[in-house]
CSV table of C-alpha atoms and ligand atoms in Angstrom, one decimal:
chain,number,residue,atom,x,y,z
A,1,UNK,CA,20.5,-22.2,17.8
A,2,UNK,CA,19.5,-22.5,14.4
A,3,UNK,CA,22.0,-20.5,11.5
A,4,UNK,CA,18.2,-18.8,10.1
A,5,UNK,CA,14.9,-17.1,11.4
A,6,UNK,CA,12.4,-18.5,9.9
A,7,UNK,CA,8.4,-16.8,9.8
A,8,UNK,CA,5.2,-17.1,9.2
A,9,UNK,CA,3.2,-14.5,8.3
A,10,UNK,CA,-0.8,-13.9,8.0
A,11,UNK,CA,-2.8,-11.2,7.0
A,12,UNK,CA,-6.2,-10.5,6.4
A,13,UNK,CA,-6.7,-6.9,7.1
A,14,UNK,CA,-9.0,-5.7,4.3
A,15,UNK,CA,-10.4,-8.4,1.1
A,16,UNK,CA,-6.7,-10.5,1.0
A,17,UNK,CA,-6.4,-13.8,3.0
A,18,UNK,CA,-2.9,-14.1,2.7
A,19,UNK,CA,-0.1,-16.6,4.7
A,20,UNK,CA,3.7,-16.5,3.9
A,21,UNK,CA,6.8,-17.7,5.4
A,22,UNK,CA,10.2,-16.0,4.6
A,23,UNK,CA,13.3,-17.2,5.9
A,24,UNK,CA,16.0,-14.2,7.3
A,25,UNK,CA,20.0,-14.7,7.8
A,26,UNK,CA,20.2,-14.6,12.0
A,27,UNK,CA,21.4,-10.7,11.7
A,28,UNK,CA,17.8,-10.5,9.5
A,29,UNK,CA,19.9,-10.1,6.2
A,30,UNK,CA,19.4,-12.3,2.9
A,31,UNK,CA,15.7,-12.7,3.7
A,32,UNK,CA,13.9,-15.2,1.3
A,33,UNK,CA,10.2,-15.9,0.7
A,34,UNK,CA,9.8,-19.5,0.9
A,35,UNK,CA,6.3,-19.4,-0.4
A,36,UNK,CA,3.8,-16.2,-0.3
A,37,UNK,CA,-0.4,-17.4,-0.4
A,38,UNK,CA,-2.8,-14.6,-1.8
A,39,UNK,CA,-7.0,-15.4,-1.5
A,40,UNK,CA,-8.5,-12.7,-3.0
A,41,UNK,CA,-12.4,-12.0,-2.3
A,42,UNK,CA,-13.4,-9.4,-5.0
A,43,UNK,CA,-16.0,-12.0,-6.2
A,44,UNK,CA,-17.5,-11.5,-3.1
A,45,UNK,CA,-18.0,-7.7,-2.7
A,46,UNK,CA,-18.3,-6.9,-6.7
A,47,UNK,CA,-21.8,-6.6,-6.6
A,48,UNK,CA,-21.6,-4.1,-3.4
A,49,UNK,CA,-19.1,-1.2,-4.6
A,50,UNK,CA,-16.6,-1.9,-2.1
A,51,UNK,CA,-15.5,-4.4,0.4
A,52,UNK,CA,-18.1,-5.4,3.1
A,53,UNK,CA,-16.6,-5.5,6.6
A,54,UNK,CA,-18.8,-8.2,7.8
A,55,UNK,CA,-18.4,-10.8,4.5
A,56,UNK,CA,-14.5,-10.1,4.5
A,57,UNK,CA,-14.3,-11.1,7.9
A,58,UNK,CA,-16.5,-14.1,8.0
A,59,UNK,CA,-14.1,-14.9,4.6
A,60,UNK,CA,-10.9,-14.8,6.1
A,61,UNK,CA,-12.3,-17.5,9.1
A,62,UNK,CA,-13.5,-19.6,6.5
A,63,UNK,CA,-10.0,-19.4,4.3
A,64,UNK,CA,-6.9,-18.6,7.1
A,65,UNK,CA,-6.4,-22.2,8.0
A,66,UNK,CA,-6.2,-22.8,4.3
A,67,UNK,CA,-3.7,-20.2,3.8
A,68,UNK,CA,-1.6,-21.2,6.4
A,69,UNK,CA,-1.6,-24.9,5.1
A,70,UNK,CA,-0.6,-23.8,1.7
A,71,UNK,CA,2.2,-21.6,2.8
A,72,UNK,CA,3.7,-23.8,4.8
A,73,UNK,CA,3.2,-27.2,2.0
A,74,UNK,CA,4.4,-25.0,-0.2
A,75,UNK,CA,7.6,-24.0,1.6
A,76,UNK,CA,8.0,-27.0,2.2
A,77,UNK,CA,8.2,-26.6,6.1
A,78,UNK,CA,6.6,-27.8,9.5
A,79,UNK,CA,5.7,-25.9,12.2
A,80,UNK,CA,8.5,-27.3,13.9
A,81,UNK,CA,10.7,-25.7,11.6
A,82,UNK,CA,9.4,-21.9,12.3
A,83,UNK,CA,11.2,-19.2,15.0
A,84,UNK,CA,7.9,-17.0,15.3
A,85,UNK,CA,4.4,-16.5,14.2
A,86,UNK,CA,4.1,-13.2,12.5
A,87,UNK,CA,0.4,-11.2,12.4
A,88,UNK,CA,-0.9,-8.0,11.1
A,89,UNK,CA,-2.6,-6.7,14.4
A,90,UNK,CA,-3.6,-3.2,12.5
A,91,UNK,CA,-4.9,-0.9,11.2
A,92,UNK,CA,-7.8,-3.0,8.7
A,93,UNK,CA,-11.3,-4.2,9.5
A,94,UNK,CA,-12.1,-5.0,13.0
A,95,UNK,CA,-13.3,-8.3,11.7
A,96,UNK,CA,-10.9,-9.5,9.6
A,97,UNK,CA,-7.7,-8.2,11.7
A,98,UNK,CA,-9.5,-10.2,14.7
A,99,UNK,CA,-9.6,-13.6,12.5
A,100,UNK,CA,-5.9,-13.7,12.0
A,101,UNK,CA,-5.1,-12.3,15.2
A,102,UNK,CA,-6.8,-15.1,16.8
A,103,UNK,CA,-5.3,-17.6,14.3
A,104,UNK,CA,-2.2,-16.4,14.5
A,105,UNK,CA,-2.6,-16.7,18.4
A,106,UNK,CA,-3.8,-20.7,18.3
A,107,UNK,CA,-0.4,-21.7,15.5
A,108,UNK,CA,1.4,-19.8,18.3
A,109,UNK,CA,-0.4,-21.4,21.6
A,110,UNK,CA,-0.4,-24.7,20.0
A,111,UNK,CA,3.5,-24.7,18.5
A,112,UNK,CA,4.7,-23.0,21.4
A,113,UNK,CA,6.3,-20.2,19.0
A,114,UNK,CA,6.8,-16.8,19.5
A,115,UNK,CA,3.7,-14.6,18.6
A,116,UNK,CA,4.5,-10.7,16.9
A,117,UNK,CA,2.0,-8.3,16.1
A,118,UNK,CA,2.6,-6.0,13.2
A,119,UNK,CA,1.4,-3.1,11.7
A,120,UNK,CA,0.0,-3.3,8.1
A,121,UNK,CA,1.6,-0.3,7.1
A,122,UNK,CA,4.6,-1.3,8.5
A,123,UNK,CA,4.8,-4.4,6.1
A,124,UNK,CA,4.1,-1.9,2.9
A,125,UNK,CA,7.0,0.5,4.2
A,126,UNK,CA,9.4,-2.2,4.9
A,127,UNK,CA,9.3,-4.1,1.6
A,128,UNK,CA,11.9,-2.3,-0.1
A,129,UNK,CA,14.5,-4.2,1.9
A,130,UNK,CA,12.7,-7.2,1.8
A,131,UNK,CA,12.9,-7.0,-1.9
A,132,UNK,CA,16.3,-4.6,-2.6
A,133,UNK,CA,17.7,-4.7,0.6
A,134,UNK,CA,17.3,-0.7,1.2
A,135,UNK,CA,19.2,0.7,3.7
A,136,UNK,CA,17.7,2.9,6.6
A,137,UNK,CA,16.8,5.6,6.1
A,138,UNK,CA,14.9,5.8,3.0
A,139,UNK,CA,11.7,7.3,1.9
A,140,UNK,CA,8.7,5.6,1.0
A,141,UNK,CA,5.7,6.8,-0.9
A,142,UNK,CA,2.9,4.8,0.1
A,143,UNK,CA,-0.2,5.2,-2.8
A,144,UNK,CA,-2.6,2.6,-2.7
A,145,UNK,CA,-6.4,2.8,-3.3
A,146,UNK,CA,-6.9,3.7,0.3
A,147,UNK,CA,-3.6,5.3,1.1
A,148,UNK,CA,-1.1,8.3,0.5
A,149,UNK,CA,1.4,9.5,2.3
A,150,UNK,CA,5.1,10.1,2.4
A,151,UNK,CA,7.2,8.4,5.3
A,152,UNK,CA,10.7,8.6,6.8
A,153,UNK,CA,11.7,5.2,7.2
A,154,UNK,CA,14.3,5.1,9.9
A,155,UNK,CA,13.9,1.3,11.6
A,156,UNK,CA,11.1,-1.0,12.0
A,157,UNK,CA,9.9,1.0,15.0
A,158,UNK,CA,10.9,4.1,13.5
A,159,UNK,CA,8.6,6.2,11.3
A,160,UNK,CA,7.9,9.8,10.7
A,161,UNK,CA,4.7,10.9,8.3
A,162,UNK,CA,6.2,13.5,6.1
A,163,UNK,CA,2.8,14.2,4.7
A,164,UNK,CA,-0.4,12.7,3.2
A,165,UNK,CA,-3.7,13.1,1.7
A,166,UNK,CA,-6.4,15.2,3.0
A,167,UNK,CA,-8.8,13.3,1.0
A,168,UNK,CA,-9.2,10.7,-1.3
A,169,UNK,CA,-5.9,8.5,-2.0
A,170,UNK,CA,-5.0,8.9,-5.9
A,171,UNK,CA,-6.2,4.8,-6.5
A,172,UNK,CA,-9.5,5.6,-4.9
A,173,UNK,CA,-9.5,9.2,-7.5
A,174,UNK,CA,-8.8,6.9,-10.4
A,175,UNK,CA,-11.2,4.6,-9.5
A,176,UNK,CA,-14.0,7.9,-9.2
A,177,UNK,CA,-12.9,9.0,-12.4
A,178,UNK,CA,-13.1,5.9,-14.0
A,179,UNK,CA,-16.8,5.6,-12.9
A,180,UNK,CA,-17.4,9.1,-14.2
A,181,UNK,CA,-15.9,8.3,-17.4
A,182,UNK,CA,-18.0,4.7,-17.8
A,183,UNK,CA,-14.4,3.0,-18.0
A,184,UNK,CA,-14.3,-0.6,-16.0
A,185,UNK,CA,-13.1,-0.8,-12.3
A,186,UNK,CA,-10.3,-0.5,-11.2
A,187,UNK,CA,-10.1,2.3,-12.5
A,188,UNK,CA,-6.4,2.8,-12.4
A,189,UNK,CA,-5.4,1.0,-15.7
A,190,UNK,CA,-8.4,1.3,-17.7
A,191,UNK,CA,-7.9,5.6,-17.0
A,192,UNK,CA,-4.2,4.8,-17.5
A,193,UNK,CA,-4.7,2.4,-21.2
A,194,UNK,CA,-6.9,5.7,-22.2
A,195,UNK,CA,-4.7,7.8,-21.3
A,196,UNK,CA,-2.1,6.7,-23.3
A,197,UNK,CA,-3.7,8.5,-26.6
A,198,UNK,CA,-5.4,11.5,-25.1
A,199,UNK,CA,-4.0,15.2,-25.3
A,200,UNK,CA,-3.4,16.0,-21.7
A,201,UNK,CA,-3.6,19.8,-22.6
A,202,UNK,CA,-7.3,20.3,-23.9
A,203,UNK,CA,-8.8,20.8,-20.4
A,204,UNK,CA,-7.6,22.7,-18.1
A,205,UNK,CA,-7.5,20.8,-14.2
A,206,UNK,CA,-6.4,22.2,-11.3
A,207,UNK,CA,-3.5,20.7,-9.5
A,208,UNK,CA,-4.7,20.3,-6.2
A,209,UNK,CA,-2.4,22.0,-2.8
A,210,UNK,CA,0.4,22.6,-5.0
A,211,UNK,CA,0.3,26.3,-3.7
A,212,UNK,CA,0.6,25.2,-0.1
A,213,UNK,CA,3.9,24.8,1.3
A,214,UNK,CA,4.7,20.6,2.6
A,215,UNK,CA,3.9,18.0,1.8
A,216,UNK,CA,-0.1,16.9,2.0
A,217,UNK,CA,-2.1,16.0,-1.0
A,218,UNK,CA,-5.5,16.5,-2.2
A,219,UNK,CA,-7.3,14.5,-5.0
A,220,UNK,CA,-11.3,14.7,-4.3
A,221,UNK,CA,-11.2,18.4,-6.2
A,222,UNK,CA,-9.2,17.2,-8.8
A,223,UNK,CA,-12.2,14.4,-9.4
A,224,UNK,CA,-14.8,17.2,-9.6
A,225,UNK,CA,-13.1,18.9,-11.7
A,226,UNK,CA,-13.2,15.6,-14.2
A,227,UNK,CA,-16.3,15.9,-14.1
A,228,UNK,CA,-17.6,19.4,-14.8
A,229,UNK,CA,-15.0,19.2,-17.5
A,230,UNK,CA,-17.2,16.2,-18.5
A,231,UNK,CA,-20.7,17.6,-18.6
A,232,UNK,CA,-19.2,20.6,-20.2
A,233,UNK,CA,-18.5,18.4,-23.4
A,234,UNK,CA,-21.3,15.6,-23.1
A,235,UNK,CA,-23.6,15.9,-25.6
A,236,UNK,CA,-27.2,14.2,-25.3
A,237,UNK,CA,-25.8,12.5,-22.5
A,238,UNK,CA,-23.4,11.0,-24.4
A,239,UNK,CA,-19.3,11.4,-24.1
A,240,UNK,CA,-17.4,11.1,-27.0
A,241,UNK,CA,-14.0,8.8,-27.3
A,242,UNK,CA,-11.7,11.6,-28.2
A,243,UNK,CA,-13.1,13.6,-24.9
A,244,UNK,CA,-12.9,10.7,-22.9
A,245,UNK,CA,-9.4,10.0,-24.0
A,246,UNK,CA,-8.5,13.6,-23.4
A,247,UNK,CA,-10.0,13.7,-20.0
A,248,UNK,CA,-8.4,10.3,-18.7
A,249,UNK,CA,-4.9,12.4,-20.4
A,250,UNK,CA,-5.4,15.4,-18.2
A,251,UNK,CA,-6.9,13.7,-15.2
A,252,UNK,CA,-3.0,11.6,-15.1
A,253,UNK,CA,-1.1,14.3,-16.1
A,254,UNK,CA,-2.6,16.7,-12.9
A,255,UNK,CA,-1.7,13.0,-10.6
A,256,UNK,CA,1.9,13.1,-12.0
A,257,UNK,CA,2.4,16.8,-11.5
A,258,UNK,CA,0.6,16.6,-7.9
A,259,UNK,CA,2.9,13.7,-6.7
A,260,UNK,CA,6.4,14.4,-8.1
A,261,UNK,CA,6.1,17.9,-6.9
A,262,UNK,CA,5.0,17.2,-3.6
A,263,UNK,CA,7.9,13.9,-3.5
A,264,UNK,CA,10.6,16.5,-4.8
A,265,UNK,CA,9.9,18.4,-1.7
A,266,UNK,CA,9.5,15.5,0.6
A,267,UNK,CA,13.1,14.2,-0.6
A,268,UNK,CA,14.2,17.4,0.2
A,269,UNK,CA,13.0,17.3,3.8
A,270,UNK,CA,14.5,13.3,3.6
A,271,UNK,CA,18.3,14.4,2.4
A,272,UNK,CA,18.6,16.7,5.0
A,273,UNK,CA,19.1,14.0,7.1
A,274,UNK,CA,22.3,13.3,5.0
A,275,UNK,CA,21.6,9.1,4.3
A,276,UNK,CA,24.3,7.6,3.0
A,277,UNK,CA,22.5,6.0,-0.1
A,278,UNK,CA,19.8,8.3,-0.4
A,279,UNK,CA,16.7,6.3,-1.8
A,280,UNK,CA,13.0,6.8,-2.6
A,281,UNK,CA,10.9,3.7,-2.7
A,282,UNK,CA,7.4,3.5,-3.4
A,283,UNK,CA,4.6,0.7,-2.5
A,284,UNK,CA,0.6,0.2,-3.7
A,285,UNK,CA,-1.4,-0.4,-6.5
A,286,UNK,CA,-1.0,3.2,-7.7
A,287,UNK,CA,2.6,2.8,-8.3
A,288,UNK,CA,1.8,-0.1,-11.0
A,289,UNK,CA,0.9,3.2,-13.1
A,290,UNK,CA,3.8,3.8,-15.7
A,291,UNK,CA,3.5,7.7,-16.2
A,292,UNK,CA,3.7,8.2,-12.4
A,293,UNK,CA,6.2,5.6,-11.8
A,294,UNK,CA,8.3,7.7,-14.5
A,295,UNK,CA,7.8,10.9,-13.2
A,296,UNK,CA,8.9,9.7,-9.7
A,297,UNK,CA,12.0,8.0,-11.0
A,298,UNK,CA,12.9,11.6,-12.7
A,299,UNK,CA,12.3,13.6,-9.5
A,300,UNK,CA,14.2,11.4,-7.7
A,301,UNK,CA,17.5,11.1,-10.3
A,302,UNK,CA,17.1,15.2,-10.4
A,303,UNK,CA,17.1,14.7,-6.2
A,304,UNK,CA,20.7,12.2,-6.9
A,305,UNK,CA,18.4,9.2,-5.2
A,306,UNK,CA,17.9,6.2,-6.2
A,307,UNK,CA,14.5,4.7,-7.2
A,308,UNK,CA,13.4,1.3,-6.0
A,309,UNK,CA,9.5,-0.3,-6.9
A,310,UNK,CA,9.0,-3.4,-5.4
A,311,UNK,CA,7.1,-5.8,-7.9
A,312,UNK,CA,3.9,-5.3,-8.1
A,313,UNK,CA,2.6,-8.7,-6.0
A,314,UNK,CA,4.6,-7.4,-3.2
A,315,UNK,CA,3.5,-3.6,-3.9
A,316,UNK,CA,-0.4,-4.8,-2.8
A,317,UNK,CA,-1.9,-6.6,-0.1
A,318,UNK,CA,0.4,-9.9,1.0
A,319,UNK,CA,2.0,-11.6,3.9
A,320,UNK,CA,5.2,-12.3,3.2
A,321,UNK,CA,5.5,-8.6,3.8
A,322,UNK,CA,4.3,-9.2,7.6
A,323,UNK,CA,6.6,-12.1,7.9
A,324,UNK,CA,9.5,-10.1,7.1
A,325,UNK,CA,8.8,-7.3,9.0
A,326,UNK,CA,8.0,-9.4,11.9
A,327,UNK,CA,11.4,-11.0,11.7
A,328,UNK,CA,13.0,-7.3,11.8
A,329,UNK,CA,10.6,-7.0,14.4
A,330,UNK,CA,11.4,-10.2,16.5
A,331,UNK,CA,15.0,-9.2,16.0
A,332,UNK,CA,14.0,-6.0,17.8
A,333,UNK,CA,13.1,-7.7,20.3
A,334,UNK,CA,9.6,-7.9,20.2
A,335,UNK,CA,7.1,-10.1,21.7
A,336,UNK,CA,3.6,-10.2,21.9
A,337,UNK,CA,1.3,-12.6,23.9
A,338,UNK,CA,-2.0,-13.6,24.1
A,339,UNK,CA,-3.3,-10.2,25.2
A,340,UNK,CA,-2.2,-8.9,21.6
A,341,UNK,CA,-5.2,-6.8,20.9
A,342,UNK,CA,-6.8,-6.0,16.6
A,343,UNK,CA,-6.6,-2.7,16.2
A,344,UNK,CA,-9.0,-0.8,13.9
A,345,UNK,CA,-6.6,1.8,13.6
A,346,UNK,CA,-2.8,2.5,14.4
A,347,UNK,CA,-1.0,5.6,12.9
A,348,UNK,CA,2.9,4.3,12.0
A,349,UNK,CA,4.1,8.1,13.3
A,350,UNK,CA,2.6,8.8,16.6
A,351,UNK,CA,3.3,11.8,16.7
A,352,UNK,CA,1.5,12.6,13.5
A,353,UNK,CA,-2.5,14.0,13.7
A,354,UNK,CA,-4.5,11.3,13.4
A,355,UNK,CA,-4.8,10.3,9.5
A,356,UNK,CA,-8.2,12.2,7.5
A,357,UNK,CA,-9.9,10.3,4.2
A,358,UNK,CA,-9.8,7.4,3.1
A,359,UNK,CA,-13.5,7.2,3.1
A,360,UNK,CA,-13.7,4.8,0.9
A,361,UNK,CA,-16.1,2.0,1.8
A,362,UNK,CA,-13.6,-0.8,3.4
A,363,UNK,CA,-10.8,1.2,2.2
A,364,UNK,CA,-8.0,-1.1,1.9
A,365,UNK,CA,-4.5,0.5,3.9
B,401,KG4,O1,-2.5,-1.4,-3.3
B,401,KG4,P1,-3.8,-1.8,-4.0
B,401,KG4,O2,-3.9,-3.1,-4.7
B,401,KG4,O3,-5.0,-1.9,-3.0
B,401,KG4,C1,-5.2,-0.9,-2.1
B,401,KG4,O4,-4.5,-0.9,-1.1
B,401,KG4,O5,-6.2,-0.2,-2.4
B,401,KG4,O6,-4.2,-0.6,-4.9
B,401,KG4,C2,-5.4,-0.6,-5.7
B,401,KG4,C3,-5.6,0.7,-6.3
B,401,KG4,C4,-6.9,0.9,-7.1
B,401,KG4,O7,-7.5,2.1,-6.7
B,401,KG4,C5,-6.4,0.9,-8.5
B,401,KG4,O8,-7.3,1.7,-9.4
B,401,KG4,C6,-5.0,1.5,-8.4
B,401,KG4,O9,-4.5,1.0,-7.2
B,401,KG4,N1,-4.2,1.2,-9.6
B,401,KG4,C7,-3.8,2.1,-10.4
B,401,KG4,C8,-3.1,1.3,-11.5
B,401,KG4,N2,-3.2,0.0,-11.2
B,401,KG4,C9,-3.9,-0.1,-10.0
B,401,KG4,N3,-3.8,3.4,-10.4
B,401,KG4,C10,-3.2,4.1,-11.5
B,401,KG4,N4,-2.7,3.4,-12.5
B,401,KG4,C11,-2.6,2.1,-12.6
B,401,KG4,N5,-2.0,1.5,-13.6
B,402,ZN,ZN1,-2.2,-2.7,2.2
């Protein structure tokens, strides 16, 4: 019996072949990431607006065994040295999830090692204890470019969806209005950088659901509202830098408003549970944004929780998020074997409806 758990993780669910191993204290405390392996592909779907299913996958076969040979050189272990093989079985393109399945399956044949399937979203909601060591429960605010949506973290089988988007996901919004505005992709910082000297009061956008009671979100009216605000002050097809400043202002201001309204009533649904260090924890691209990660951190002070962002590298797509929450996972008791399927989709809260938008081509999760 060894005194550590020691995984490794792959995942290649959407354009990110990544391969991690993290080392766990037996009782899955102190967890460390020995190394963490990102291959990016945006070179290859730039030209094409958005990932392409059938490039990504035929990517990730081409650059997993790669992956897997850094992470391990540069954890400095063998595979002699891991307890399990950690894989993110779902939700993601078919394609790509299927490559590191199937990977994941031969290190695991071949070593002899445990194999455990994981759930993408899964990894995103368990990183705040990878990286702060939150306690269950907490709530997590997932807002990525493909996602949204509030979750009550209980235990790594234990998830209930609060609410979410019944559109767009606010990175995929700020990505629209970015192209609307002629700003550079993604869209998130360049709105956010023009932002920063706009006057957030000059147009007047709607702030999508607010008047519905819970928790979902909408941000695809909020976008149309950009731009009819936008042709409403073009002039011979041109905008003008003040405008576009002001719009980018107002467009981030209606986000902020939007999402700490509808977390202040999602905490509120959270501390009736009465944790005993209430916490609110965000994960994705989105949360890189510093007006929304301020608003956030005030609703949750006014709400007496704490605030925890993991950094950004573990916020976005990586696998040393799937290696950890395989170890939780494995310490469960899990097991998969060869049988372990890809899955295309897998809601975290089953007893949730099935999730609507992300319409995005390729939309990442
Ligand atoms: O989590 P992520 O890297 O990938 C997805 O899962 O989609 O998130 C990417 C998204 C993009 O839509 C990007 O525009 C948005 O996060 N994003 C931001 C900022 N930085 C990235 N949105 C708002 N403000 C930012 N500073
Ligand atoms: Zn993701």
């Amino acid at each position: 019996m060894r005194d550590t758990l020691t995984l490794l993780g792959i995942e290649s669910s959407c354009d990110d072949t990544a391969a991690a191993v993290v080392r766990v204290a037996p009782g899955g405390g102190d967890p460390r990431i020995l190394s963490s392996v990102v291959m990016g592909q945006a070179a290859l779907h730039d030209a094409f607006g958005g990932v392409v299913p059938e490039i990504a996958a035929r990517a990730h076969a081409e650059k997993l065994d790669l992956a897997v040979r850094e992470a391990l050189d540069r954890a400095e272990v063998g595979l002699s040295d891991l307890d399990a093989v950690a894989v993110t079985a779902g939700p993601g393109l078919i394609g790509g999830v299927m490559s590191g399945v199937m990977c994941a399956k031969g290190i695991a044949a071949g070593a002899g090692l445990p194999l455990v399937g994981v759930n993408h979203l899964a990894g995103h909601a368990l990183t705040p204890r990878l990286t702060d060591g939150v306690a269950y429960p907490y709530l997590m605010l997932l807002v990525s470019g493909g996602h949204c949506q509030f979750l009550l973290v209980r235990g790594p089988q234990d998830f209930a969806r609060l609410g979410g988007t019944i559109d767009d996901a606010p990175g995929e919004a700020f990505d629209k209005v970015a192209r609307l505005l002629a700003l550079p992709q993604p869209g998130g910082p360049s709105v956010e950088a023009e932002a920063a000297t706009g006057d957030a009061a000059r147009f007047a956008l709607p702030r999508p659901l607010l008047d519905r009671e819970g928790c979902d979100l909408s941000f695809s009216g909020l976008k149309t509202a950009v731009l009819r605000a936008r042709d409403g002050v073009m002039r011979d097809g041109t905008l003008g830098r003040l405008a576009r400043a002001d719009l980018c202002a107002g467009f981030q201001a209606a986000v902020c408003d939007v999402l700490g309204e509808k977390t202040r009533r999602a905490l509120e649904i959270y501390l009736a549970e009465g944790p005993e260090v209430p916490t609110l924890a965000v994960a994705g691209g989105v949360a890189a944004n510093r007006a929304i990660r301020a608003r956030l951190m005030e609703v949750a002070e006014a709400a007496g929780a704490a605030f925890v962002a993991p950094p950004l590298a573990l916020c976005t797509d990586n696998a040393a998020m799937i290696a950890y929450a395989g170890a939780e996972l494995y310490l469960a008791g899990q097991r998969d074997g060869m049988d372990l399927g890809a899955r295309p989709r897998w809601p975290l809260d089953k007893a949730s409806p099935a999730m609507l938008g992300s319409g995005r081509k390729g939309a990442k999760a």
